[in-house]
Coordinates of C-alpha atoms and ligand atoms in Angstrom, one line a residue:
M161 CA -20.1 -15.6 -16.4
D162 CA -21.0 -13.5 -13.5
V163 CA -19.7 -14.9 -10.3
I164 CA -19.9 -11.5 -8.6
A165 CA -23.1 -10.2 -10.2
P166 CA -24.8 -9.0 -7.0
H167 CA -22.0 -6.5 -6.5
R168 CA -21.8 -5.2 -10.0
P169 CA -22.7 -1.5 -10.5
Q170 CA -24.7 -0.3 -13.5
S171 CA -21.9 1.3 -15.3
L172 CA -18.2 0.6 -15.2
P173 CA -15.8 1.6 -13.8
E174 CA -17.6 2.1 -10.5
R175 CA -17.8 5.7 -9.3
D176 CA -15.3 6.9 -6.7
P177 CA -17.0 7.7 -3.4
S178 CA -13.9 9.5 -2.0
T179 CA -14.3 12.6 -4.0
L180 CA -16.9 15.4 -3.9
L181 CA -17.1 16.1 -7.5
N182 CA -18.8 15.6 -10.9
Y183 CA -15.6 14.2 -12.4
F184 CA -17.3 11.8 -14.8
Q185 CA -18.7 14.8 -16.7
F186 CA -15.2 15.8 -17.9
K187 CA -12.1 14.7 -19.7
V188 CA -8.8 16.3 -18.7
H189 CA -6.4 16.9 -21.6
H190 CA -3.5 18.6 -19.9
T191 CA -2.6 20.3 -16.6
K192 CA 0.0 23.0 -16.0
L193 CA 1.0 23.4 -12.4
D194 CA 3.3 26.3 -11.3
F195 CA 4.5 26.7 -7.7
T196 CA 6.6 29.2 -5.8
V197 CA 7.6 28.6 -2.2
D198 CA 7.3 30.7 0.9
W199 CA 9.8 29.1 3.3
E200 CA 8.9 31.5 6.0
K201 CA 5.2 30.9 6.0
K202 CA 5.7 27.2 5.0
I203 CA 3.2 27.4 2.2
L204 CA 3.2 27.1 -1.6
H205 CA 1.7 29.7 -4.0
G206 CA 0.1 27.8 -6.9
K207 CA -1.2 28.5 -10.4
A208 CA -2.9 26.0 -12.6
N209 CA -4.1 25.9 -16.1
I210 CA -6.4 22.9 -16.7
A211 CA -7.4 22.0 -20.3
L212 CA -10.8 20.2 -20.1
E213 CA -13.6 18.9 -22.2
T214 CA -17.2 18.3 -21.2
L215 CA -18.7 14.9 -21.8
E216 CA -22.2 16.2 -20.8
D217 CA -23.9 19.6 -20.5
V218 CA -22.7 21.1 -17.2
E219 CA -23.7 23.9 -14.9
S220 CA -20.5 24.0 -12.9
V221 CA -17.0 22.5 -12.5
I222 CA -16.6 21.0 -9.0
L223 CA -13.1 20.3 -7.8
D224 CA -11.8 18.7 -4.6
S225 CA -10.1 21.0 -2.2
S226 CA -8.9 20.8 1.3
Y227 CA -7.7 23.8 3.3
L228 CA -6.8 25.8 0.2
D229 CA -7.0 29.5 0.0
V230 CA -8.2 30.1 -3.6
K231 CA -7.6 33.6 -4.9
S232 CA -9.1 33.5 -8.4
A233 CA -10.7 31.3 -11.0
A234 CA -11.2 31.9 -14.7
V235 CA -12.9 29.9 -17.4
D236 CA -11.5 30.5 -20.9
G237 CA -9.7 33.6 -19.6
K238 CA -12.8 35.2 -18.0
N239 CA -13.1 35.5 -14.3
A240 CA -15.6 33.0 -12.9
A241 CA -17.6 33.0 -9.6
F242 CA -16.6 30.3 -7.2
S243 CA -17.7 29.0 -3.8
F244 CA -16.8 26.4 -1.2
G245 CA -19.1 23.7 0.3
E246 CA -19.0 22.8 3.9
R247 CA -15.9 21.0 5.1
G248 CA -16.1 17.3 5.8
I249 CA -13.7 14.3 6.0
L250 CA -13.2 14.5 2.3
G251 CA -12.5 18.2 2.2
S252 CA -14.6 20.9 0.7
E253 CA -16.4 21.1 -2.6
F254 CA -14.8 23.9 -4.7
K255 CA -17.4 25.0 -7.2
I256 CA -16.7 27.1 -10.2
E257 CA -19.8 28.5 -12.0
A258 CA -19.6 27.6 -15.7
K259 CA -22.5 26.7 -17.9
I260 CA -20.9 24.7 -20.7
P261 CA -22.5 22.4 -23.3
K262 CA -21.5 18.8 -24.0
N263 CA -18.3 18.1 -26.0
T264 CA -16.8 21.5 -25.5
K265 CA -13.1 22.1 -24.9
F266 CA -12.3 24.8 -22.4
N267 CA -9.7 26.0 -19.9
V268 CA -9.8 26.7 -16.2
D269 CA -7.1 29.0 -14.7
L270 CA -6.7 29.0 -10.9
V271 CA -4.6 30.8 -8.4
W272 CA -4.3 29.7 -4.8
N273 CA -2.1 29.3 -1.7
T274 CA -1.7 26.2 0.4
T275 CA -2.3 26.9 4.1
D276 CA -0.6 25.8 7.3
Q277 CA -3.3 23.1 7.6
C278 CA -2.2 21.4 4.3
T279 CA -2.0 17.7 4.9
A280 CA 0.0 16.9 1.8
L281 CA 3.2 18.9 2.7
Q282 CA 5.7 18.7 5.4
F283 CA 8.2 21.6 5.9
L284 CA 11.3 20.8 7.9
E285 CA 13.5 23.3 9.6
K286 CA 17.2 23.1 8.9
D287 CA 17.8 21.3 12.2
A288 CA 15.5 18.4 11.2
T289 CA 17.7 17.6 8.2
D290 CA 20.9 15.6 8.1
G291 CA 23.1 18.4 6.9
K292 CA 21.4 21.0 9.1
K293 CA 22.2 23.7 6.5
E294 CA 19.0 24.1 4.5
P295 CA 15.3 23.6 5.1
Y296 CA 13.4 20.9 3.3
F297 CA 9.9 20.2 2.2
F298 CA 8.2 17.3 0.5
S299 CA 4.7 16.1 -0.4
Q300 CA 2.8 12.9 0.1
C301 CA -0.5 12.9 -1.8
Q302 CA -1.8 9.3 -1.7
A303 CA -4.6 8.7 -0.9
I304 CA -6.6 11.9 -0.9
H305 CA -4.1 14.7 0.1
A306 CA -3.5 16.1 -3.4
R307 CA -6.6 18.2 -2.8
S308 CA -4.8 20.1 -0.1
L309 CA -1.9 20.9 -2.6
F310 CA -4.0 21.9 -5.6
P311 CA -7.7 22.1 -6.5
F312 CA -8.4 19.2 -8.8
F313 CA -10.5 16.1 -9.6
D314 CA -8.7 14.3 -6.8
T315 CA -9.7 10.8 -7.8
P316 CA -7.6 8.0 -9.3
A317 CA -10.3 7.7 -11.9
V318 CA -9.1 10.9 -13.7
K319 CA -5.8 11.1 -15.4
S320 CA -3.9 14.0 -17.0
S321 CA -0.5 14.7 -18.5
Y322 CA 1.3 17.5 -16.7
S323 CA 3.8 20.3 -17.1
F324 CA 5.3 21.3 -13.8
S325 CA 7.4 24.2 -12.7
V326 CA 8.6 25.4 -9.3
E327 CA 10.7 28.4 -8.5
L328 CA 13.0 28.1 -5.5
K329 CA 16.5 28.6 -4.3
L330 CA 17.2 24.9 -3.6
P331 CA 17.2 21.9 -6.0
A332 CA 13.7 20.4 -6.6
L333 CA 12.2 17.1 -7.8
M334 CA 8.7 16.6 -9.1
S335 CA 6.9 13.5 -10.5
G336 CA 8.0 14.1 -14.1
R337 CA 11.0 14.1 -16.4
P338 CA 13.4 16.9 -15.6
A339 CA 13.0 19.3 -18.5
S340 CA 15.1 22.4 -17.7
V341 CA 16.6 24.4 -14.9
D342 CA 16.6 28.2 -15.6
G343 CA 18.1 30.1 -12.7
N344 CA 15.7 29.3 -9.9
I345 CA 13.0 27.7 -12.0
Y346 CA 12.9 23.9 -12.3
K347 CA 10.7 22.5 -15.0
F348 CA 9.4 18.9 -15.4
E349 CA 7.2 17.2 -18.0
Q350 CA 5.0 14.3 -17.4
P351 CA 3.7 13.3 -20.8
I352 CA 2.0 10.1 -19.6
P353 CA -1.4 10.8 -18.1
I354 CA -1.3 10.2 -14.3
P355 CA -3.9 10.5 -11.5
S356 CA -3.6 13.4 -9.0
Y357 CA -2.3 11.2 -6.1
L358 CA 0.9 10.7 -8.1
V359 CA 1.7 14.4 -8.2
A360 CA 4.7 15.0 -6.0
I361 CA 7.3 17.7 -5.1
A362 CA 10.3 17.8 -2.8
S363 CA 13.1 20.3 -2.3
G364 CA 16.1 20.7 -0.1
D365 CA 19.8 20.3 -0.1
I366 CA 19.7 17.3 -2.5
T367 CA 22.2 15.9 -4.8
K368 CA 22.3 12.8 -7.1
L369 CA 24.5 9.8 -8.1
P370 CA 23.8 7.2 -10.7
I371 CA 22.5 3.7 -9.6
G372 CA 22.1 2.3 -13.1
P373 CA 22.1 3.2 -16.8
R374 CA 18.7 4.9 -16.5
S375 CA 18.5 5.6 -12.7
H376 CA 19.8 8.0 -10.1
V377 CA 19.4 8.2 -6.4
Y378 CA 18.9 11.6 -4.8
S379 CA 19.5 12.5 -1.2
E380 CA 21.2 14.9 1.1
P381 CA 24.9 15.0 0.2
S382 CA 26.0 13.5 3.5
R383 CA 24.4 10.1 2.7
V384 CA 24.2 10.0 -1.1
Q385 CA 27.1 7.6 -1.4
A386 CA 25.6 5.2 1.1
C387 CA 22.3 5.4 -0.9
Q388 CA 24.2 4.7 -4.1
H389 CA 25.8 1.6 -2.5
E390 CA 22.5 0.4 -1.3
F391 CA 20.7 0.4 -4.7
E392 CA 23.3 0.3 -7.5
H393 CA 23.6 -3.5 -7.4
D394 CA 20.0 -4.2 -8.0
M395 CA 18.3 -1.3 -9.8
E396 CA 18.9 -2.2 -13.5
N397 CA 18.4 -5.9 -12.8
F398 CA 15.0 -5.1 -11.3
L399 CA 14.1 -3.0 -14.3
Q400 CA 15.0 -5.7 -16.8
A401 CA 13.2 -8.4 -14.8
A402 CA 10.1 -6.3 -14.7
E403 CA 10.3 -5.5 -18.4
K404 CA 10.5 -9.2 -19.2
L405 CA 7.5 -9.9 -17.1
V406 CA 5.2 -7.1 -18.4
F407 CA 6.6 -4.9 -21.2
P408 CA 9.2 -2.1 -21.6
Y409 CA 9.4 0.6 -19.0
E410 CA 7.5 3.6 -20.5
W411 CA 8.6 6.4 -18.1
D412 CA 12.1 7.0 -19.5
Q413 CA 14.2 7.5 -16.3
Y414 CA 13.6 5.7 -12.9
D415 CA 15.0 7.8 -10.1
A416 CA 14.6 7.5 -6.3
L417 CA 14.7 10.1 -3.7
V418 CA 15.7 9.1 -0.1
L419 CA 13.9 11.5 2.2
P420 CA 14.6 12.7 5.8
L421 CA 13.5 10.4 8.6
S422 CA 9.9 11.8 8.8
F423 CA 8.8 10.3 5.5
P424 CA 5.9 8.3 6.7
Y425 CA 6.0 5.4 4.3
G426 CA 8.5 2.8 3.1
G427 CA 8.2 4.1 -0.4
M428 CA 5.8 6.0 -2.6
E429 CA 5.8 5.3 -6.3
N430 CA 5.8 8.9 -7.6
P431 CA 6.5 8.6 -11.3
N432 CA 10.1 9.3 -12.3
A433 CA 10.9 10.0 -8.7
T434 CA 10.0 7.3 -6.2
F435 CA 10.2 8.6 -2.7
V436 CA 11.7 6.2 -0.1
T437 CA 12.3 6.2 3.7
P438 CA 15.9 6.5 4.9
T439 CA 15.3 3.3 6.9
L440 CA 16.1 1.4 3.7
I441 CA 19.8 2.5 3.9
S442 CA 21.1 -0.3 6.1
G443 CA 24.3 -0.9 4.3
D444 CA 23.4 -4.6 3.6
R445 CA 21.3 -4.1 0.5
E446 CA 18.6 -6.1 2.2
N447 CA 15.7 -3.6 2.0
V448 CA 15.8 -3.3 -1.8
D449 CA 12.5 -5.2 -2.1
V450 CA 10.9 -1.9 -1.4
V451 CA 12.5 -0.5 -4.5
A452 CA 11.4 -3.5 -6.5
H453 CA 7.9 -2.8 -5.2
E454 CA 7.9 0.9 -6.1
L455 CA 9.3 0.1 -9.5
A456 CA 6.6 -2.5 -10.1
H457 CA 4.1 0.3 -9.6
S458 CA 5.4 1.8 -12.8
W459 CA 3.0 -0.7 -14.4
S460 CA 0.5 -1.6 -11.7
G461 CA -0.8 1.7 -10.3
N462 CA 0.9 4.2 -12.4
L463 CA 0.0 2.9 -15.9
V464 CA -3.0 0.8 -14.8
T465 CA -4.8 2.4 -11.9
N466 CA -7.5 1.5 -9.4
C467 CA -10.6 3.7 -10.2
S468 CA -11.2 4.3 -6.5
W469 CA -9.7 3.4 -3.2
E470 CA -12.3 0.6 -2.8
H471 CA -10.4 -1.3 -5.5
F472 CA -7.0 -0.5 -4.0
W473 CA -6.0 -4.1 -4.2
L474 CA -5.7 -3.7 -8.0
N475 CA -2.8 -1.3 -7.3
E476 CA -1.1 -3.0 -4.3
G477 CA -2.0 -6.7 -4.8
W478 CA -0.7 -6.6 -8.3
T479 CA 2.4 -4.7 -7.2
V480 CA 3.3 -7.2 -4.5
Y481 CA 2.7 -10.0 -7.0
L482 CA 5.0 -8.4 -9.5
E483 CA 7.6 -7.4 -6.8
R484 CA 7.8 -11.1 -5.8
R485 CA 8.0 -12.3 -9.4
I486 CA 10.9 -9.8 -10.0
Q487 CA 12.7 -11.3 -6.9
G488 CA 11.9 -14.8 -8.1
A489 CA 13.3 -14.1 -11.6
I490 CA 16.6 -12.9 -10.1
H491 CA 17.1 -15.0 -7.0
G492 CA 14.9 -18.1 -7.7
E493 CA 11.5 -19.3 -6.8
A494 CA 12.4 -20.1 -3.2
T495 CA 13.1 -16.4 -2.6
R496 CA 9.7 -15.5 -4.0
H497 CA 8.0 -18.0 -1.7
F498 CA 10.1 -16.8 1.3
S499 CA 8.8 -13.3 0.8
A500 CA 5.3 -14.6 0.5
I501 CA 5.6 -16.5 3.7
I502 CA 6.6 -13.3 5.5
G503 CA 3.7 -11.6 3.9
W504 CA 1.3 -14.3 5.0
S505 CA 2.3 -13.9 8.6
D506 CA 2.1 -10.1 8.3
L507 CA -1.5 -10.5 7.1
E508 CA -2.4 -12.8 10.0
N509 CA -1.0 -10.3 12.5
S510 CA -2.6 -7.4 10.9
I511 CA -6.1 -9.0 10.7
K512 CA -5.7 -10.1 14.4
A513 CA -4.7 -6.6 15.4
M514 CA -7.8 -5.2 13.7
G515 CA -10.1 -6.8 16.3
D516 CA -13.7 -5.9 15.8
S517 CA -13.0 -3.7 12.8
A518 CA -11.7 -6.7 10.8
E519 CA -15.3 -7.3 9.8
R520 CA -15.1 -4.1 7.8
Y521 CA -11.5 -3.6 6.9
S522 CA -10.3 -7.1 6.1
T523 CA -12.3 -7.6 2.9
L524 CA -10.3 -7.4 -0.4
V525 CA -12.8 -5.0 -2.1
Q526 CA -13.4 -2.2 0.4
D527 CA -16.6 -0.3 1.0
L528 CA -16.0 3.4 1.4
K529 CA -19.5 4.5 0.3
D530 CA -20.1 6.1 3.7
R531 CA -17.4 8.6 2.6
S532 CA -15.0 7.7 5.3
D533 CA -11.3 8.5 4.9
P534 CA -9.5 5.9 2.8
D535 CA -6.4 6.3 5.0
D536 CA -8.5 4.6 7.8
A537 CA -9.0 1.6 5.6
F538 CA -5.3 1.2 4.8
S539 CA -3.8 -2.1 5.9
T540 CA -1.8 -5.1 4.7
V541 CA -5.0 -6.7 3.4
P542 CA -5.1 -5.3 -0.2
Y543 CA -1.4 -6.1 -0.5
E544 CA -1.3 -9.7 0.8
K545 CA -4.8 -11.0 0.1
G546 CA -4.5 -9.3 -3.3
S547 CA -1.2 -10.9 -4.2
N548 CA -2.3 -14.2 -2.9
L549 CA -5.4 -14.1 -5.0
L550 CA -3.2 -13.5 -8.1
F551 CA -0.9 -16.3 -7.0
L552 CA -3.9 -18.6 -6.7
I553 CA -5.1 -17.6 -10.2
E554 CA -1.6 -18.4 -11.5
R555 CA -1.7 -21.9 -10.0
T556 CA -5.4 -22.5 -11.0
V557 CA -4.9 -21.8 -14.7
G558 CA -1.9 -24.1 -14.8
G559 CA 1.2 -22.2 -13.5
K560 CA 3.4 -19.4 -14.6
E561 CA 3.7 -20.6 -18.3
V562 CA -0.1 -20.4 -18.7
F563 CA -0.6 -17.3 -16.6
D564 CA 2.2 -15.1 -17.8
P565 CA 0.8 -14.1 -21.2
F566 CA -2.1 -12.6 -19.2
I567 CA 0.2 -10.1 -17.6
P568 CA 1.1 -8.0 -20.7
H569 CA -2.4 -8.4 -22.0
Y570 CA -4.0 -6.9 -18.9
F571 CA -1.5 -4.1 -18.6
N572 CA -1.7 -3.2 -22.3
K573 CA -5.5 -3.3 -22.2
F574 CA -5.9 -0.8 -19.3
K575 CA -2.8 1.3 -19.5
Y576 CA -3.4 5.1 -19.2
S577 CA -6.8 4.3 -17.7
S578 CA -8.4 3.3 -14.3
L579 CA -10.5 0.2 -13.6
D580 CA -12.5 -1.7 -11.0
T581 CA -12.5 -5.3 -9.9
Y582 CA -15.4 -6.1 -12.2
Q583 CA -13.4 -5.1 -15.2
F584 CA -10.5 -7.1 -13.9
M585 CA -12.7 -10.2 -13.6
D586 CA -14.2 -9.7 -17.1
T587 CA -10.8 -9.4 -18.6
L588 CA -9.5 -12.5 -16.7
Y589 CA -12.4 -14.7 -17.7
A590 CA -12.3 -13.5 -21.3
F591 CA -8.6 -14.2 -21.6
F592 CA -8.8 -17.6 -20.0
K593 CA -12.1 -18.7 -21.6
D594 CA -10.7 -22.1 -22.1
H595 CA -10.0 -22.4 -18.4
K596 CA -13.4 -21.3 -17.2
E597 CA -14.2 -24.4 -15.2
K598 CA -10.9 -24.0 -13.4
L599 CA -11.5 -20.4 -12.6
D600 CA -14.9 -21.2 -11.4
L601 CA -13.4 -23.3 -8.7
I602 CA -12.1 -20.1 -7.0
D603 CA -14.6 -18.9 -4.4
W604 CA -14.7 -15.3 -5.7
E605 CA -17.4 -14.2 -3.2
L606 CA -15.2 -15.3 -0.3
W607 CA -12.0 -13.9 -1.7
L608 CA -13.4 -10.5 -2.7
Y609 CA -16.1 -9.7 -0.2
K610 CA -15.7 -11.7 2.9
P611 CA -13.5 -10.6 5.9
G612 CA -10.7 -12.6 7.5
M613 CA -7.8 -14.7 6.1
P614 CA -7.9 -16.0 2.6
P615 CA -9.7 -19.4 2.3
V616 CA -6.7 -21.2 0.9
K617 CA -3.1 -21.1 2.3
P618 CA -0.7 -21.9 -0.6
D619 CA 1.7 -24.7 -0.3
F620 CA 4.7 -22.4 0.1
D621 CA 8.2 -23.6 -0.7
T622 CA 9.8 -23.5 2.8
T623 CA 13.4 -24.1 1.9
L624 CA 14.6 -20.7 3.2
V625 CA 12.5 -20.8 6.4
D626 CA 13.1 -24.3 7.5
Q627 CA 16.4 -23.7 9.2
V628 CA 15.0 -20.6 10.7
Y629 CA 12.0 -22.4 12.2
N630 CA 14.4 -25.1 13.4
L631 CA 16.5 -22.7 15.4
A632 CA 13.4 -21.1 16.9
D633 CA 12.0 -24.5 17.8
R634 CA 15.3 -25.5 19.5
W635 CA 15.2 -22.2 21.5
I636 CA 11.6 -22.7 22.7
Y637 CA 12.2 -26.4 23.6
A638 CA 15.4 -25.7 25.5
T639 CA 13.8 -22.7 27.3
R640 CA 10.8 -24.7 28.5
N641 CA 13.1 -27.5 29.5
N642 CA 15.3 -25.1 31.6
D643 CA 18.4 -26.4 29.7
D644 CA 21.6 -24.5 29.9
L645 CA 21.1 -22.1 26.9
T646 CA 24.6 -20.8 26.9
K647 CA 25.9 -24.2 26.1
L648 CA 23.3 -24.9 23.4
F649 CA 23.5 -21.7 21.3
K650 CA 26.3 -19.8 19.6
P651 CA 26.7 -16.6 17.7
S652 CA 27.4 -18.6 14.6
D653 CA 23.7 -19.9 14.6
I654 CA 22.6 -16.8 12.9
E655 CA 25.7 -15.7 11.1
G656 CA 24.6 -17.1 7.7
F657 CA 21.1 -15.6 8.0
T658 CA 20.0 -12.9 5.6
A659 CA 18.3 -10.0 7.3
N660 CA 15.0 -11.3 6.2
Q661 CA 15.7 -14.7 7.7
S662 CA 16.5 -13.0 11.0
V663 CA 13.2 -11.1 10.7
V664 CA 11.4 -14.5 10.4
F665 CA 13.5 -16.0 13.2
L666 CA 12.6 -13.2 15.6
E667 CA 9.0 -13.1 14.6
T668 CA 8.7 -16.8 15.2
M669 CA 10.3 -16.4 18.6
S670 CA 7.8 -13.6 19.4
S671 CA 4.9 -15.7 18.1
F672 CA 5.5 -18.3 20.9
N673 CA 4.3 -15.6 23.3
K674 CA 0.8 -16.2 21.9
L675 CA 0.9 -19.9 22.8
D676 CA -1.5 -20.8 25.7
N677 CA 1.0 -21.9 28.3
F678 CA 4.1 -19.9 27.4
K679 CA 5.0 -16.3 28.0
W680 CA 8.5 -14.9 27.4
K681 CA 8.1 -12.7 30.5
D682 CA 8.3 -15.9 32.6
F683 CA 11.6 -16.7 31.0
R684 CA 13.5 -13.4 31.1
G685 CA 16.7 -15.3 31.7
A686 CA 16.3 -16.8 28.3
L687 CA 15.8 -13.4 26.7
H688 CA 19.0 -12.3 28.5
V689 CA 21.0 -15.2 27.1
L690 CA 19.6 -14.5 23.7
D691 CA 20.9 -11.0 24.0
Q692 CA 24.3 -12.2 25.0
V693 CA 24.6 -14.9 22.3
Y694 CA 23.0 -13.0 19.4
H695 CA 24.3 -9.6 20.4
A696 CA 24.5 -8.6 16.7
Y697 CA 20.7 -8.1 16.8
A698 CA 20.8 -5.4 19.4
T699 CA 23.2 -3.3 17.3
S700 CA 21.7 -4.2 13.8
S701 CA 21.7 -1.3 11.3
N702 CA 18.8 -3.0 9.6
A703 CA 15.6 -1.4 10.9
E704 CA 13.5 -4.5 10.0
V705 CA 15.7 -6.7 12.2
L706 CA 16.1 -4.2 15.0
F707 CA 12.3 -3.6 15.2
R708 CA 11.6 -7.4 15.6
W709 CA 14.4 -7.6 18.2
F710 CA 12.6 -4.9 20.3
A711 CA 9.3 -6.6 19.7
L712 CA 10.7 -9.8 21.2
Q713 CA 12.5 -8.2 24.1
V714 CA 10.0 -5.6 25.0
G715 CA 7.1 -8.0 24.3
G716 CA 8.8 -10.3 26.9
E717 CA 8.8 -7.4 29.3
N718 CA 12.6 -7.1 29.5
R719 CA 12.8 -3.6 31.0
R720 CA 16.3 -3.1 29.8
F721 CA 15.0 -2.5 26.3
Y722 CA 12.2 -0.1 27.0
D723 CA 14.3 3.1 26.8
Q724 CA 16.3 1.7 23.9
L725 CA 13.1 1.2 22.0
G726 CA 11.9 4.7 23.0
E727 CA 15.0 6.4 21.8
W728 CA 15.0 4.4 18.6
L729 CA 11.5 5.6 17.9
G730 CA 12.9 9.1 17.8
T731 CA 14.9 8.1 14.7
V732 CA 12.1 6.4 12.6
G733 CA 9.2 8.3 11.2
R734 CA 8.1 5.5 8.9
M735 CA 4.7 4.5 10.2
K736 CA 5.4 0.8 9.7
F737 CA 7.8 1.1 12.7
A738 CA 6.5 4.1 14.5
R739 CA 2.9 3.0 15.0
P740 CA 3.5 -0.6 16.2
G741 CA 6.6 0.7 18.1
Y742 CA 4.6 3.0 20.2
R743 CA 1.8 0.5 20.6
L744 CA 4.3 -2.1 21.8
L745 CA 5.9 0.3 24.3
A746 CA 2.4 1.3 25.5
S747 CA 1.4 -2.3 26.0
V748 CA 4.1 -2.6 28.7
D749 CA 4.4 0.9 30.0
Y750 CA 1.8 3.4 28.7
D751 CA 3.2 6.5 30.5
L752 CA 6.7 5.8 29.1
A753 CA 5.3 5.5 25.6
V754 CA 3.4 8.8 25.9
S755 CA 6.4 10.6 27.3
Y756 CA 8.6 9.4 24.4
F757 CA 5.9 10.4 21.9
K758 CA 5.7 13.9 23.4
K759 CA 9.4 14.2 23.2
F760 CA 9.6 13.2 19.5
E761 CA 6.2 14.3 18.2
S762 CA 7.5 17.3 16.3
R763 CA 9.9 15.1 14.2
Y764 CA 7.0 13.1 12.7
H765 CA 5.0 13.8 9.6
P766 CA 1.4 15.1 10.4
I767 CA -0.1 11.8 9.1
C768 CA 2.1 9.7 11.3
R769 CA 1.6 12.0 14.3
A770 CA -2.2 11.8 13.9
M771 CA -2.1 8.0 13.6
V772 CA 0.1 7.4 16.7
K773 CA -2.1 9.8 18.7
K774 CA -5.1 7.7 17.7
D775 CA -3.2 4.5 18.6
L776 CA -2.3 5.9 22.0
N777 CA -5.7 7.3 22.7
L778 CA -4.3 10.8 23.1
Ligands
BES916 N1 1.7 3.4 -2.6 C1 2.2 2.8 -1.4 C2 2.2 3.7 -0.2 C3 0.9 4.3 0.2 C4 -0.3 3.6 0.1 C5 0.9 5.6 0.6 C6 -1.5 4.2 0.5 C7 -0.3 6.2 1.0 C8 -1.5 5.5 0.9 C9 3.6 2.2 -1.6 O1 3.8 1.6 -2.9 C10 3.8 1.1 -0.6 O2 3.0 0.1 -0.7 N2 4.8 1.2 0.2 C11 5.1 0.1 1.2 C12 6.3 -0.6 0.8 C13 6.0 -1.9 0.2 C14 7.3 -2.7 0.0 C15 5.0 -2.8 0.7 C16 5.4 0.9 2.5 O3 5.4 2.1 2.6 O4 5.7 0.2 3.5
ZN917 ZN1 2.7 -0.2 -3.1

């Protein structure tokens, strides 16, 4: 079999183009990272000891670095000469002179400071925290920011076990098992080999409460109880559902840290310490799917890892697939499908929003060989096209019963290592050799390498969306008919909806805007009635709901909501809301969007700030 032969590289896994180094010449046995913190200068002082082995004769060790101020390098205890290459999008090559023959074990010791240009860290002044008592800092290394925290083989193809320590006056968390606290020194052990993008650190006025027999939530003291309430109901159920699907959780504890508002993602699967956005804390336990997602990464991503960001779908597509299987195991198949329906429409919207760049960025396997920034390629595509491909494979081989044994097989085969799409394909075809004809029916070339929507839309179970679509249809029909809306609709229409059903309702309402002969701005009266009857939306504590509410009202050019949206944007640093939020506001009032952005800019994470600036052409 080789349905994707033309794309196959000479040796597997394919080389990572998003790194500057000769990583494939080495094996990393263990890494010690020690940090101290300079809160004044907002930098970390770092020391590393990396235990390496050569796989070939080498002339030098080249590590990734980005805006690092390296003080010294030593090889096996002897000072070694080092130099930096010219800076580019991927950082600067950091070269240590070391002539070492094949199959030799050796140690590299490094001493460095991060700088104020570090893209992996954000330092927050006291005032930017909830409690306003202590400063805070945290890291976000995925995709290629680890190189601005420590010099390393910053590629998901290289894994190492770690011993971490950090000395500081506030509690700290790192992506390992808490090992000891000795005065101001916090130590963590990560015995499972992990790639550099999973190295994480955070510190501030944080405290913890249990959310399950092997889980805690950490946050600032003022909201830790709310965080516990949000997650304690589901955490252990998620863990057990995932273990049943794959195999036992190998990381010991699963803890989550709820960060300040500037955390730019929904969640980040840092091992033993998932980082999440405070926008999950809505009081209704309706954003826990993000925790199921980050937990699922404990297998897909953290044990079995994409070997480069070109094969990112192996991390995220698998994770979304597992996340929905977890939800399905707990709440039933209809819930799984409901989530997939939302995902499908996200995918449609995101590919549409790409415009001309969809040609490049909407393929499942990405091409980053021009050494562009993997953050620029980030989109819903690897998540939704990827999970839909796995769902299609599941149906093609004969459903869950036939597909499910493949899950532990695949995760066992590749755990502690990193792979590419070709290896995934080989493993799939080998496992299902009796179903080859069926698998051959899948148009792999189209799924993996062609831009645009997936070729097949699954026959989703619409039980949970039907009533939502119904209500939306009634609204649009009555609005077009100029019926008396106040008589036709009542607050109770939406009272039984889950937050996610409300999300779908509001998105469906917004989607009518794209119909040829209908624009909400021509029916502002209807938007006004909607606000009166379903007032609960305007005051929702659920960020997902509130955001869709703004999208509908502001998208319909209902001016009353422009400032509400602007002010709300000052409270959400999660890019999922901040980026489309500013784009939405700019689409109706560019100057207003810019003035709100200027007002709140300092609250955002550097990654988010840069992205919104790009979006607003600033
Ligand atoms: N690993 C990602 C976050 C990420 C991806 C950070 C690429 C930097 C570069 C994480 O697991 C994720 O996918 N988070 C989602 C939530 C999820 C429920 C889809 C997010 O942040 O919205
Ligand atoms: Zn993810």
